[in-house]
Structures are given as structure tokens and as C-alpha cells.
XYZ file of C-alpha atoms in Angstrom:
579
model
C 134.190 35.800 199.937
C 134.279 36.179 195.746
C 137.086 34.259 194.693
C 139.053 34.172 191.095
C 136.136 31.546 189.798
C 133.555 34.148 190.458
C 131.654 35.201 187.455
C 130.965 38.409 188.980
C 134.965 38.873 189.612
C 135.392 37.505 185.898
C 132.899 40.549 184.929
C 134.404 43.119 186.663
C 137.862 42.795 185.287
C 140.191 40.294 187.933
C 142.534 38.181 186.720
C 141.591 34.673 186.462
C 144.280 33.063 188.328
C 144.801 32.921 192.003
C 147.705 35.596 191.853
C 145.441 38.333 194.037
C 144.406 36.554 196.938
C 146.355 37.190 199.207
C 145.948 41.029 198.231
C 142.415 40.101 198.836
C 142.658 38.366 202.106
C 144.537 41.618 203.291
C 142.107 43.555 202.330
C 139.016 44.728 204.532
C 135.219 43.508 203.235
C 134.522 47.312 202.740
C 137.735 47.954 200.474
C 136.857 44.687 198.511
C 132.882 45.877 198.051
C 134.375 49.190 196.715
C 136.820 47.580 194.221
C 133.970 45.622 193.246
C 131.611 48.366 192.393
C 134.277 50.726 190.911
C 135.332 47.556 188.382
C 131.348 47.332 187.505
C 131.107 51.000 187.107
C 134.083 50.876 184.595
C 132.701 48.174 182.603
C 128.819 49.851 182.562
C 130.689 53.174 181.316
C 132.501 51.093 178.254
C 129.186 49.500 177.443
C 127.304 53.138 177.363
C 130.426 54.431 175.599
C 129.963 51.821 172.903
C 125.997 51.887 172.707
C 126.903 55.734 172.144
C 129.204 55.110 169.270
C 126.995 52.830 167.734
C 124.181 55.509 167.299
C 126.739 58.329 166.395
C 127.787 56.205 163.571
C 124.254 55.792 162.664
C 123.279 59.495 163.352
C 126.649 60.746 161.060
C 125.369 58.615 158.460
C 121.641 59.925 158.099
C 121.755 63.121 156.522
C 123.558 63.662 152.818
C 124.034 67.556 153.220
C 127.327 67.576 153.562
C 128.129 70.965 155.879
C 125.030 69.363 158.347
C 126.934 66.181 158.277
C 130.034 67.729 159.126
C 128.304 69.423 162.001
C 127.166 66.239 163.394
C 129.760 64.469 163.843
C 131.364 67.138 165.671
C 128.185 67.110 168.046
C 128.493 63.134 168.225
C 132.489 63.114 168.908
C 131.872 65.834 171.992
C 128.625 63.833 173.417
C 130.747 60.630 173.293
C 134.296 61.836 175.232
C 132.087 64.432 177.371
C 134.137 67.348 175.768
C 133.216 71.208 176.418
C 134.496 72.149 172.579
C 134.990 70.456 169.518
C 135.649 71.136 165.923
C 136.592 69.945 162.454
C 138.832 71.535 160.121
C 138.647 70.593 156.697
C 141.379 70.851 154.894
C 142.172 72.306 151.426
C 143.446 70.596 148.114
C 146.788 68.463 148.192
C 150.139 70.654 148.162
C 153.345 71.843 150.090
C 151.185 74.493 151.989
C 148.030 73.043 152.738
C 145.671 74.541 155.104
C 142.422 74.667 156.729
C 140.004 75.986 154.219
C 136.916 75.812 156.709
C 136.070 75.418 160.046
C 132.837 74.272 162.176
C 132.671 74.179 165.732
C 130.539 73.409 168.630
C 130.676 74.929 171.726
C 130.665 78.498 170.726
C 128.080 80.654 170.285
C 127.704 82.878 167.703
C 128.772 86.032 169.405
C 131.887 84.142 170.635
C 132.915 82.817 167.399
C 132.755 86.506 166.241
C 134.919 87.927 169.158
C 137.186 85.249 168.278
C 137.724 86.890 164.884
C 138.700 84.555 161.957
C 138.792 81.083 161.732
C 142.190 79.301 162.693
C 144.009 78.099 158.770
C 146.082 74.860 160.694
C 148.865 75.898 162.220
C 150.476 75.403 166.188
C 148.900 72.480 167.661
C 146.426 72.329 164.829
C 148.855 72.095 162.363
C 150.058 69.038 164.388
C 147.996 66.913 162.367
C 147.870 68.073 159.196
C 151.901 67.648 159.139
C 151.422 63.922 160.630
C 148.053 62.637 160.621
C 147.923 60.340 163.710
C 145.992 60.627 166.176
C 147.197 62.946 169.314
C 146.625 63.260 172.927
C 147.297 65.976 175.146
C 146.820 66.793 178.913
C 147.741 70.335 178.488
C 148.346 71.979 174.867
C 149.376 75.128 176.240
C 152.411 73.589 177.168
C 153.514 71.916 174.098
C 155.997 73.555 171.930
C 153.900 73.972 168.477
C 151.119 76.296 170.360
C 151.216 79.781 169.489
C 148.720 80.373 172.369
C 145.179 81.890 171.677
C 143.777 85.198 170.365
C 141.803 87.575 172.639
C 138.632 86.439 173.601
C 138.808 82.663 172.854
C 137.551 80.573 175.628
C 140.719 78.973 178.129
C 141.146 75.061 176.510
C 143.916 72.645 177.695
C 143.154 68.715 177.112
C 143.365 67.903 173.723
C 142.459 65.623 171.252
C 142.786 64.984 167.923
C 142.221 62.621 164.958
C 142.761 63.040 161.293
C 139.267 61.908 159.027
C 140.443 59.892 155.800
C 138.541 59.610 152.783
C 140.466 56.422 151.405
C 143.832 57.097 151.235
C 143.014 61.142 151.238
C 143.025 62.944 154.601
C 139.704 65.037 153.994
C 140.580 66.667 157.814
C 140.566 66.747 161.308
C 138.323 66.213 164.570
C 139.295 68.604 167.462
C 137.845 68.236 170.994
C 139.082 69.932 173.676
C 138.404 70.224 177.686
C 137.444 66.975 178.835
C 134.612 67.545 181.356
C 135.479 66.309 184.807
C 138.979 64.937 184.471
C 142.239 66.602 183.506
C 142.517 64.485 180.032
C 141.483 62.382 177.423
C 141.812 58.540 178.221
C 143.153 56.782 175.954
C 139.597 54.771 175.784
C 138.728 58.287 174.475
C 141.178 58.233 171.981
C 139.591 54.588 170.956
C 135.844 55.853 170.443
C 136.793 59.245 168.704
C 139.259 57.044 165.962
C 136.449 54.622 165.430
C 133.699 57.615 164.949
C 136.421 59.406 162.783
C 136.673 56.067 160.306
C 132.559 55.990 160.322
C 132.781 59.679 159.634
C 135.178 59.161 156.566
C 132.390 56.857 154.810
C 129.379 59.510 155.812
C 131.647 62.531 154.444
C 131.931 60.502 151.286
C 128.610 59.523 151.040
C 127.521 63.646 151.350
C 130.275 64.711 148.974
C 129.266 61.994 146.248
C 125.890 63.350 146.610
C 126.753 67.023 146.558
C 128.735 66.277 143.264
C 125.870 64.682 141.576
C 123.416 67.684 142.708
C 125.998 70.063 141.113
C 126.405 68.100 138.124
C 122.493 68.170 137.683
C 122.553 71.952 138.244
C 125.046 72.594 135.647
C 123.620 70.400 133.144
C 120.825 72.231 133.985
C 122.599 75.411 133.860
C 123.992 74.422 129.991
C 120.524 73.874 128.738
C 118.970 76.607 130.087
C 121.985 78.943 128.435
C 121.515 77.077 125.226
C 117.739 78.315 125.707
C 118.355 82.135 126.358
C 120.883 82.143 123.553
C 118.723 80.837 120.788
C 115.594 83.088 121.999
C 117.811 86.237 122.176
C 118.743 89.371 119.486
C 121.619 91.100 121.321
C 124.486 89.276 121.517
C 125.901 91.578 124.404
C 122.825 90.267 126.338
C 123.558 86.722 125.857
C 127.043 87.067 126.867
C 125.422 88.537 130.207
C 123.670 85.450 130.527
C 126.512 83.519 130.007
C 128.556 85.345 132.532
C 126.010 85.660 134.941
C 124.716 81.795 135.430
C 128.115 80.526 135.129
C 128.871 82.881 138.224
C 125.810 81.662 139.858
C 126.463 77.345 139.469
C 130.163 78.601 140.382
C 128.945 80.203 143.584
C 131.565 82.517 142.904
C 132.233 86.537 143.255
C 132.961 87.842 140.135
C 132.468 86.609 136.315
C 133.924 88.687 133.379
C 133.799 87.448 129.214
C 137.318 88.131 127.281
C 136.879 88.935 123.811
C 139.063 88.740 121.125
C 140.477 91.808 119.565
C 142.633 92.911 116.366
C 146.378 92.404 117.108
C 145.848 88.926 119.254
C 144.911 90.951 122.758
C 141.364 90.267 124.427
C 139.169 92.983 125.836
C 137.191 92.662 128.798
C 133.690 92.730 127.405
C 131.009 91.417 130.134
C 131.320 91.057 133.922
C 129.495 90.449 136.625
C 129.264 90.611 140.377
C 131.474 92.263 142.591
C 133.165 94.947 141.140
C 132.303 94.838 137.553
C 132.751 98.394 137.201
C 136.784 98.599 137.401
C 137.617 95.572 135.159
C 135.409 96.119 132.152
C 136.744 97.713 129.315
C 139.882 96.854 129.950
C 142.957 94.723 127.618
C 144.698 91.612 127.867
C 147.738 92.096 125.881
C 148.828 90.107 123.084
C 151.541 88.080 124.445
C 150.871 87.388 128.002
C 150.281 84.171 130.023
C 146.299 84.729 129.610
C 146.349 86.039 126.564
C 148.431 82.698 125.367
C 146.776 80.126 126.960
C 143.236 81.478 125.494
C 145.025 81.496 121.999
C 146.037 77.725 122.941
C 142.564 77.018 123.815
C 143.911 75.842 127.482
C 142.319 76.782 130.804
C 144.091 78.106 133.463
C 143.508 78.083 137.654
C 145.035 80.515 139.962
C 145.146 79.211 143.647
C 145.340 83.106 144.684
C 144.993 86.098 141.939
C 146.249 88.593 144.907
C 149.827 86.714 144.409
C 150.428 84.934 141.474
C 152.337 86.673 138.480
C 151.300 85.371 136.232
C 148.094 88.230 137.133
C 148.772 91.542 134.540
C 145.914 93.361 135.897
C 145.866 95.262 139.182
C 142.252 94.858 139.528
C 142.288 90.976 139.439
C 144.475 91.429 142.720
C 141.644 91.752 144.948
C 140.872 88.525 144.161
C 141.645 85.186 145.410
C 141.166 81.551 143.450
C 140.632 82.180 139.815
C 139.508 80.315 137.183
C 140.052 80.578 133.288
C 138.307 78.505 130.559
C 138.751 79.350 126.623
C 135.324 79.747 124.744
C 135.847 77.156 122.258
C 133.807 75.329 120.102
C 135.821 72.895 117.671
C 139.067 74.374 116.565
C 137.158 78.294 117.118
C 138.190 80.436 120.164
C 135.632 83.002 121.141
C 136.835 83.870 124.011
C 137.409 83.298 127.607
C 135.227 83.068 130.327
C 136.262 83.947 133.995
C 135.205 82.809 137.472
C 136.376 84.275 140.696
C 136.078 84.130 144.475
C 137.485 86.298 147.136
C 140.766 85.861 149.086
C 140.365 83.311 151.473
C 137.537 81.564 149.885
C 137.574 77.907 149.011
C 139.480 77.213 146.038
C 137.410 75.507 143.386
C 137.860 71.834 143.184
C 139.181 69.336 140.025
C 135.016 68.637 140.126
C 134.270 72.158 139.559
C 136.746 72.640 137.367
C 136.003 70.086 135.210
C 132.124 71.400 134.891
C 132.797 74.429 134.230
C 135.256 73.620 131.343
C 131.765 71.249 130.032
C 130.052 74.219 130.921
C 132.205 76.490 129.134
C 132.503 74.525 125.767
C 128.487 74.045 126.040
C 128.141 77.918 125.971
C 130.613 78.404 123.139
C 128.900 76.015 120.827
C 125.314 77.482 122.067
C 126.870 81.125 120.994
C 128.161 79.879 117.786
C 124.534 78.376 116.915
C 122.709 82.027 118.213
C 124.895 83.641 115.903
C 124.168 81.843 112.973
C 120.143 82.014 113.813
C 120.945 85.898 114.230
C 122.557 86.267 110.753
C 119.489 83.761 109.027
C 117.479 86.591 110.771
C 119.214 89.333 109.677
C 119.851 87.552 105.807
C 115.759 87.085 106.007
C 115.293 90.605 107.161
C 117.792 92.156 104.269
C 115.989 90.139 101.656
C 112.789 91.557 102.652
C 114.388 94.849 103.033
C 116.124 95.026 99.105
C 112.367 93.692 97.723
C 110.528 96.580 99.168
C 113.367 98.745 98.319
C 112.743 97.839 94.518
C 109.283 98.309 95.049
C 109.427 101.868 96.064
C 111.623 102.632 93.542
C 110.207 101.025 90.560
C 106.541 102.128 91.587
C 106.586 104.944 94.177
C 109.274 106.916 93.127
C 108.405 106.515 89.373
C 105.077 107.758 89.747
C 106.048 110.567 92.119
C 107.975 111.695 89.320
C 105.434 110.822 86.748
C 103.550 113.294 88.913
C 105.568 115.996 89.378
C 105.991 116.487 85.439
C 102.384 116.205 84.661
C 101.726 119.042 87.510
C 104.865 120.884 85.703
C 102.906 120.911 82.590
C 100.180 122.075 83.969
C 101.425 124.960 85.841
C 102.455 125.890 82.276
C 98.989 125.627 80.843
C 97.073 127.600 83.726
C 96.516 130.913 83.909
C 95.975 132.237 87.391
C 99.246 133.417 89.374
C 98.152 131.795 92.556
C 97.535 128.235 90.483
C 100.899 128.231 89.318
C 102.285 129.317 92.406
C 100.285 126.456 94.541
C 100.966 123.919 91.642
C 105.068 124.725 91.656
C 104.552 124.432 95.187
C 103.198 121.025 95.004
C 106.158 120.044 92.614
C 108.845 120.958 95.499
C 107.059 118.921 97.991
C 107.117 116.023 95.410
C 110.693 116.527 94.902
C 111.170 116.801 98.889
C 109.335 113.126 98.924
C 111.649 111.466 96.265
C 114.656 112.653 97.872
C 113.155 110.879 101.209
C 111.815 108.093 99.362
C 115.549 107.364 98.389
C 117.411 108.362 101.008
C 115.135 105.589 102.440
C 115.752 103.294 99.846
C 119.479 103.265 100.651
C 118.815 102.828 103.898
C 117.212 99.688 103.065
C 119.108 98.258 101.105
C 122.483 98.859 102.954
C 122.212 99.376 106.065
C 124.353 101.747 108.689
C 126.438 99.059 110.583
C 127.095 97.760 106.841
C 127.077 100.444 104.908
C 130.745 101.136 104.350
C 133.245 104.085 104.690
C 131.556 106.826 102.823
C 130.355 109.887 104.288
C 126.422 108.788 103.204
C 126.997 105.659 105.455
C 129.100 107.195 108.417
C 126.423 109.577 108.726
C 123.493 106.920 109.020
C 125.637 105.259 110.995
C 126.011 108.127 113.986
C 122.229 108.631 113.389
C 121.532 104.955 113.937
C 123.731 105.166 117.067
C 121.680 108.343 118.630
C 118.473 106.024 118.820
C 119.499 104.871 122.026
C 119.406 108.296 123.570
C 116.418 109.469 121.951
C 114.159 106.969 122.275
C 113.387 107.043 118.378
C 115.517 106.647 114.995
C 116.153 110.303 113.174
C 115.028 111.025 110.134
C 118.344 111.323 107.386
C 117.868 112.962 103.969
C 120.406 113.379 101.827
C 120.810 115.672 98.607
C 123.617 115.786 96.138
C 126.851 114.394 95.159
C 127.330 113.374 98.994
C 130.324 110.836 98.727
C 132.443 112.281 96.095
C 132.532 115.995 97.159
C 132.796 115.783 100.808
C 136.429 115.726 101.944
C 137.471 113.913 104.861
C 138.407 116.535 107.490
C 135.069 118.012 106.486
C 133.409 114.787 107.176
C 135.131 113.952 110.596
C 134.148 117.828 111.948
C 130.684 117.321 110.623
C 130.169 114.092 111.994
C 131.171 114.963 114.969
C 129.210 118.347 114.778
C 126.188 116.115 114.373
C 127.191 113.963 117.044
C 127.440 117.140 119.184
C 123.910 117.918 118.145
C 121.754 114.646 118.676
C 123.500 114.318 122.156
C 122.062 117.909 123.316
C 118.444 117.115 121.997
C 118.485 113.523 123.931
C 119.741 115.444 126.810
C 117.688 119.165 126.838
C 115.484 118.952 124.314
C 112.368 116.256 124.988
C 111.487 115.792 121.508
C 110.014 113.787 119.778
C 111.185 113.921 116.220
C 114.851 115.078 114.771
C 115.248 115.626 111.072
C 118.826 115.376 109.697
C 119.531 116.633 106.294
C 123.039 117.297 104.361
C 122.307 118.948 100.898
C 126.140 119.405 99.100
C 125.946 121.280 96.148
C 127.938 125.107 96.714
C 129.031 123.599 100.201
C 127.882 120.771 102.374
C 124.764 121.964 104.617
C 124.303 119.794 107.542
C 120.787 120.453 109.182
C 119.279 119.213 112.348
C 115.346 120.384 113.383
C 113.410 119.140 116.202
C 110.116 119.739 117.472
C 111.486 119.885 121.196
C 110.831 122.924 123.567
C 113.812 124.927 121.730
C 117.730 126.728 122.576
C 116.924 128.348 125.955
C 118.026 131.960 126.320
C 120.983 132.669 128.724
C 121.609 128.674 128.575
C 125.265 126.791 128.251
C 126.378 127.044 124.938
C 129.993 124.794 125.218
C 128.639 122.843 123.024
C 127.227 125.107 119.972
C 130.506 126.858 120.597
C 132.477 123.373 119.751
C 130.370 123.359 116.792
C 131.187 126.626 115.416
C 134.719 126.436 115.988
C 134.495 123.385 113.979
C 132.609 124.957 111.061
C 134.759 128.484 111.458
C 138.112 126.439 111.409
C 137.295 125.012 107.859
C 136.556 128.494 106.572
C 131.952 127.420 107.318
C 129.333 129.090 109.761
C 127.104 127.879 112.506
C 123.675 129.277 112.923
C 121.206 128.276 115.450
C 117.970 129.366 116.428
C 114.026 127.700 115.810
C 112.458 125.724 113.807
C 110.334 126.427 110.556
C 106.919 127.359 112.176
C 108.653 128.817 115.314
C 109.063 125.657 117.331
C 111.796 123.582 118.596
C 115.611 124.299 117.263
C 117.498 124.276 114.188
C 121.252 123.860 113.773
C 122.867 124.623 110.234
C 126.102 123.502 109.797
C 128.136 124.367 106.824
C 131.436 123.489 105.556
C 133.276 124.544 102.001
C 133.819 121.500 99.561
């Protein structure tokens, strides 16, 4: 007989007093054997169960990716309390309507998590604990009055338990299991194990999110220098903008990027975007006076929890987005801009980490355009300086002795004798003229040039030829002859200017050449001419727009003749206009 002294009776639970012995004596040896063995059972179980908890606090704690870390303990907490499901949801930022902002399970497979259809966001029993995070037991949620039940196709789940994670004094989320495996419920020894894991969960969640914030600090330090790079090493300005929006939307890991620009009048344009949708926002205008438009003027950033909602929103298009994030361009007391990050509805709303980097990030990319502009304009001062010296060059030396030229050959077509000399020598004397009227039509060109050339008609004109480059493939040749500026009104210059306009776009588009010549000679009226070498007018062809062009001409009281060029190639368009 084991009596209350035992050591083995000790082990297995009794009491230690002699309170059960007579329960004992009535007992049969076969009874007592069994209570024996069930008590050493019990107390083998709590060892494994705590041998396993040790190790799942080690295993949480060995990995610093912090969605594989997440994932583990969930795979820990359901090995431990022999559950068929489990689950955390992590919860989103701090408010009156927080919510589950992700999910991971295990348990399901893939195909049944898609059957299942979106991820819960916290509320019925879920929500539970996110209201009051305690832990919480239950032998049957179906029956409790927070469950709104389960959609179609998710799996049949009744015992229940749950236990809030806390980072500190923040509740990061919540550990789900469900359907204990060979009993109706959760023990409360359950309970026990799954709070313990939860607290040794808190530190390893930590751990991976202090590392995942470092990683993304690197990568947008990272991300700064490598924009200061691009900008300094880059010409176009629009490109480095692109750049800008582009790698911010990349650290960001977010779905769309755009670049507000300011405008005259206080209102910002919508200059660069990227990502999803880019077509439908670009080009479009914040107006003066509105909550975006004033806190870019104020040089303040501004997050929206969900663009499809908030009012503050103007534009429809932002609507079909959901967390969005705006950070003024501004370097010192100088706002360029605004640059914009957003991600879709539902996503995870960016964090006061991420927000904070991408304001650095921001003001980094502001100072880096400020600096690329002023190595553009050095550029661009060098290149104008070289520009007015060979500009005096030709016209002290070339075009002086082209004209030197021409009157020595004009006195001596005087002096010669033969018809066909003086013919051939007058001949050369036009040409000469021809290449002095180039010479300085390319000397103005020089030294002004079309994006700074002024109002006139001279610079408008190099201006829409400069323009037409793009389309061509090649810069047209401009000549100009007479008293361009003064004697051109201004309704003649808009029609021909847009005549021209009309012209350059057809030979990009039909003609495959590979040289245009543009020449306006005012003296009786103003002659605007445009030759190509291209494969010519086709017969039978469109001709909307050669009819725009001579209703242009015709409703100034001019004429529009087309047809091809001087040796019987190409197309020429002559344009004329009274003065």
C-alpha cells in the first residue's frame, strides 16, 4: 500500500496529509494502480508541455524576418495546445476603429484560404480581443453572442482561444487557435502555455521589427544617395523628376507616385507619376486654395488613412486609392513641390517610421534637385558663352568676307565680257547672299536661343521649329529675310505659326525625310516656306490639313500653294499672308 509519505504519491499530485485514506482503503488495488498512472501521465504531459514551450520560445526567437517570425509562432502556439487551426492578426495603427490590417494562418491550404475569400478585419469573436485584450477561452464560439458565424467555405471551428501579443505597453495583435484536437476545449493549462509563448513572442516581434526598421532605413539612405547620383549626372529635368517619383515609390513599396508642381496663380499641376494608373492623374490641377494645395504652400506633409473617403481628397481619381501620403519638396525656406505616395484600399497604412523617411527622403531629393539645377544652368551659362564667341566669330570673319566676296565677284561681272560669265558670276553672288542670310539667321540662333528668345515673331518661330525636333528626328533648318519683327502683325503671326505647326507635324508623320527647310522672307507680304526632301504630297491623299492651312492664309486676304520641291522631289508649302 502507497501511503501520503510516498514519494511516488508526492509525485503524482496527492495531498500530503492523511485526509484520503480512507478514500484509499475503499478503494480496490486496481482503481488505486489506475489513479496512480493517470496522476503520472498528467505530470509527464506538463513536463513535455513545458520542454515544448521552452524550444518554441527559442524557435520564435531565431529568425529576424519579421512575416517568417510571425508565421512561426503561429506553428509553435498550434504544436504546443495540439490545435487543428491557428492564426495571428496583426493589428493596425492606434485609433477609435482599429482593425486587423493582416492576417497569417496555419491550417489552411492555399486553395482554402482562397475559397474563404478575404481575410477577416477583427470583428465578432475576433474583435473580442482587440476591444479587451485578455486572454479568452471558449468551448464553443458559435454560441457566443459576438460571432457573426462564418463565410461559405471556411472549415467548421468551435473551441477557441485567444491571447493578445504586447509589444511593451502596445498591443501589436492577437494569437488565434481553434479546434483543440481530441477534447472539446482548451484547458486552462492551455491557456497558461499559449500566454507565456505570446509574452516570448512580443520580444521576438520586436526584435524582427527593430531589424526591419534598420534594413529600411539603410535602403532609403541608400535610396537618397543614389537620387542625389542620377540627379547630378542627368540633362532633363522631367527625367529626374521620374527618378524621383519612381524610387521613392519603390523604398515606399507603394502603388502609385505622382510629383506636384507649382504653377502661376498658387495651384500645382500634376507633372510626373508613376505606377498604377499614371495615365488618368497626370496633367491634372490642384487648385489654389485647397487643403493640398495649402499645406504644400505651408511646407507641411499630410497622411490620408483612406483617399477613397476622406474630403479633404478634390480629385476623383485619387479615390481609387487607399492610405496616402503627402510630403512638400522643400529645401530651406523653397517649395518645389510635392511628392506623393500611395497604396491601394485595404493595404497597410504606412507607419510614423515610414513616414518619417520619406519626409528625410523627400527633403534629400529637393535639395539634390535644387543642386542639378544649378549644375544644369553652369552648363547651359558655359554652353551660351561658347555659343555668343563663335557667334562673333562668324560674323566678324565669315560673314565679312562672304561679303567682301560677293562685291569683288560684283565687280567683276562688270568687267567681263561674255554673257554666260556674267550670268554664272551674278549667279554666284545670289548664292553668297543665300549663305549670309543663313550665316545670320544662325548667328541669332546662337546667340539667343528659342526657349529664350523672347516674344517676337523671329523667336516664336525658332521656337515651334525647335519643338518639331522631337518628331522629326532632326532640328529644321530656319532662315529668315527682312524686317521680320516689326512688320508681321500678330494675327498674322498666330495663323502662320500655327500654319507651320500644321506643316512640320505632316512631314514627321507622312513624309520620312530627312531634311526640312523653313524660310519666312517679309518684304511685299510675309512668305512662309517649308521644303523637304521626303517622298512628296501623295495624289488622291487627305488634305484636312493643307485645307486648315489655306483657310488660314485665305481668311487674312493670303494663298496656299503646295506641290514639289525645287528639283522635283519631296514637297513645298508656301504660305503667304499680307503685312
Amino acid at each position: 500500500m502507497l501511503d501520503a509519505s510516498d514519494p511516488g504519491r508526492a509525485q503524482a499530485g496527492t495531498p500530503g496529509d492523511a485526509s484520503r485514506l480512507p478514500e484509499l482503503a475503499a478503494l480496490g488495488l486496481d482503481d488505486l494502480v489506475a489513479e496512480v498512472v493517470e496522476r503520472l501521465q498528467s505530470a509527464a504531459a506538463t513536463g513535455d508541455k513545458l520542454q515544448g514551450l521552452l524550444e518554441a520560445v527559442v524557435s520564435v526567437g531565431a529568425d529576424l524576418d519579421l512575416h517568417a517570425t510571425l508565421h512561426r509562432i503561429v506553428e509553435e502556439a498550434v504544436d504546443l495546445v495540439d490545435a487543428r487551426y491557428g492564426a495571428i492578426g496583426v493589428l493596425g495603427p492606434e485609433g477609435a476603429d482599429r482593425h486587423l490590417v493582416d492576417f497569417i494562418t496555419v491550417g489552411l491550404d492555399e486553395e482554402q484560404a482562397a475559397r474563404i475569400g478575404d481575410l477577416p478585419h477583427g470583428r465578432g469573436i475576433l474583435g473580442l480581443l482587440i476591444d479587451d485584450p485578455e486572454p479568452l477561452k471558449l468551448d464553443d464560439l458559435t454560441l457566443h453572442p459576438a460571432s457573426y458565424g462564418f463565410p461559405a467555405d471556411h472549415p467548421p471551428m468551435h473551441s477557441f482561444l485567444g491571447v493578445p501579443i504586447r509589444l511593451r505597453d502596445e498591443v501589436f495583435g492577437n494569437l488565434y487557435l481553434t479546434e483543440k484536437r481530441g477534447r472539446p476545449g482548451f484547458t486552462t493549462e492551455d491557456k497558461q502555455v499559449v500566454r507565456a509563448l505570446a509574452a516570448a513572442a512580443g520580444v521576438a516581434i520586436e526584435n524582427a521589427r527593430l531589424y526591419a526598421q534598420a534594413r529600411e532605413r539603410e535602403e532609403w539612405i541608400q535610396g537618397s544617395m543614389d537620387i542625389t547620383t542620377t540627379l547630378l549626372s542627368t540633362e532633363d529635368p522631367d527625367e529626374a523628376l521620374q527618378v524621383v517619383a519612381k524610387r521613392a515609390r519603390a523604398l515606399a513599396e507603394a502603388d502609385f507616385a505622382a510629383i506636384y508642381l507649382p504653377q502661376p496663380g498658387g495651384s500645382y499641376l500634376v507633372e510626373i507619376t508613376d505606377g498604377e494608373d499614371k495615365s488618368s492623374l497626370g496633367g491634372t490641377v490642384i487648385p489654389q486654395g485647397s487643403p493640398l494645395a495649402l499645406a504644400i504652400d505651408a511646407g507641411h506633409s499630410m497622411f490620408i488613412a483612406d483617399m477613397s473617403t476622406d474630403p479633404r481628397v478634390m480629385l476623383e481619381q485619387s479615390r481609387a486609392f487607399g492610405p496616402g501620403l503627402f510630403v512638400p519638396l522643400a529645401a530651406g525656406d523653397r517649395v518645389l513641390g510635392a511628392l506623393e505616395l500611395d497604396r491601394s484600399i485595404g493595404a497597410v497604412p504606412f507607419t510614423d517610421t515610414e513616414q518619417a523617411m520619406f519626409q528625410a527622403f523627400a527633403g534629400q531629393a529637393a535639395i539634390a534637385l535644387m543642386l542639378a539645377g544649378a549644375q544644369r544652368d553652369r552648363s547651359r551659362l558655359a554652353v551660351y558663352e561658347d555659343r555668343d564667341r563663335i557667334a562673333r566669330d562668324l560674323h566678324d570673319l565669315v560673314v565679312q568676307r562672304l561679303f567682301a566676296t560677293g562685291m569683288m565677284l560684283q565687280g567683276a561681272a562688270r568687267l567681263a565680257q561674255v554673257p554666260e560669265v556674267i550670268r554664272r558670276v551674278n549667279q554666284a553672288v545670289d548664292e553668297l547672299d543665300a549663305t549670309i542670310r543663313e550665316v545670320r539667321s544662325t548667328i541669332f540662333a546662337l546667340q539667343q536661343g528659342p526657349e529664350d528668345a523672347g516674344p517676337g515673331v523671329r523667336a516664336r518661330l525658332l521656337r515651334e521649329a525647335s519643338s518639331a525636333s522631337t518628331t522629326l528626328g532632326y532640328e529644321p533648318s530656319v532662315t529668315f529675310v527682312g524686317p521680320v519683327d516689326s512688320r508681321i502683325p500678330e494675327e498674322v503671326a498666330d495663323n502662320m505659326l500655327a500654319a507651320l505647326r500644321e506643316s512640320l507635324s505632316n512631314t514627321a508623320r507622312h513624309a520620312e525625310a530627312t531634311r526640312v527647310e523653313v524660310a519666312l522672307v517679309v518684304e511685299d507680304d510675309a512668305a512662309l516656306t517649308v521644303t523637304d526632301n521626303g517622298k512628296g504630297i501623295p495624289e488622291g491623299g487627305r488634305r484636312s490639313g493643307l485645307d486648315n492651312m489655306r483657310r488660314r492664309a485665305e481668311g487674312l486676304g493670303g494663298s496656299m500653294e503646295y506641290g514639289p520641291g525645287p528639283s522635283g522631289k519631296g514637297a513645298r508649302i508656301v504660305w503667304r499672308a499680307p503685312v
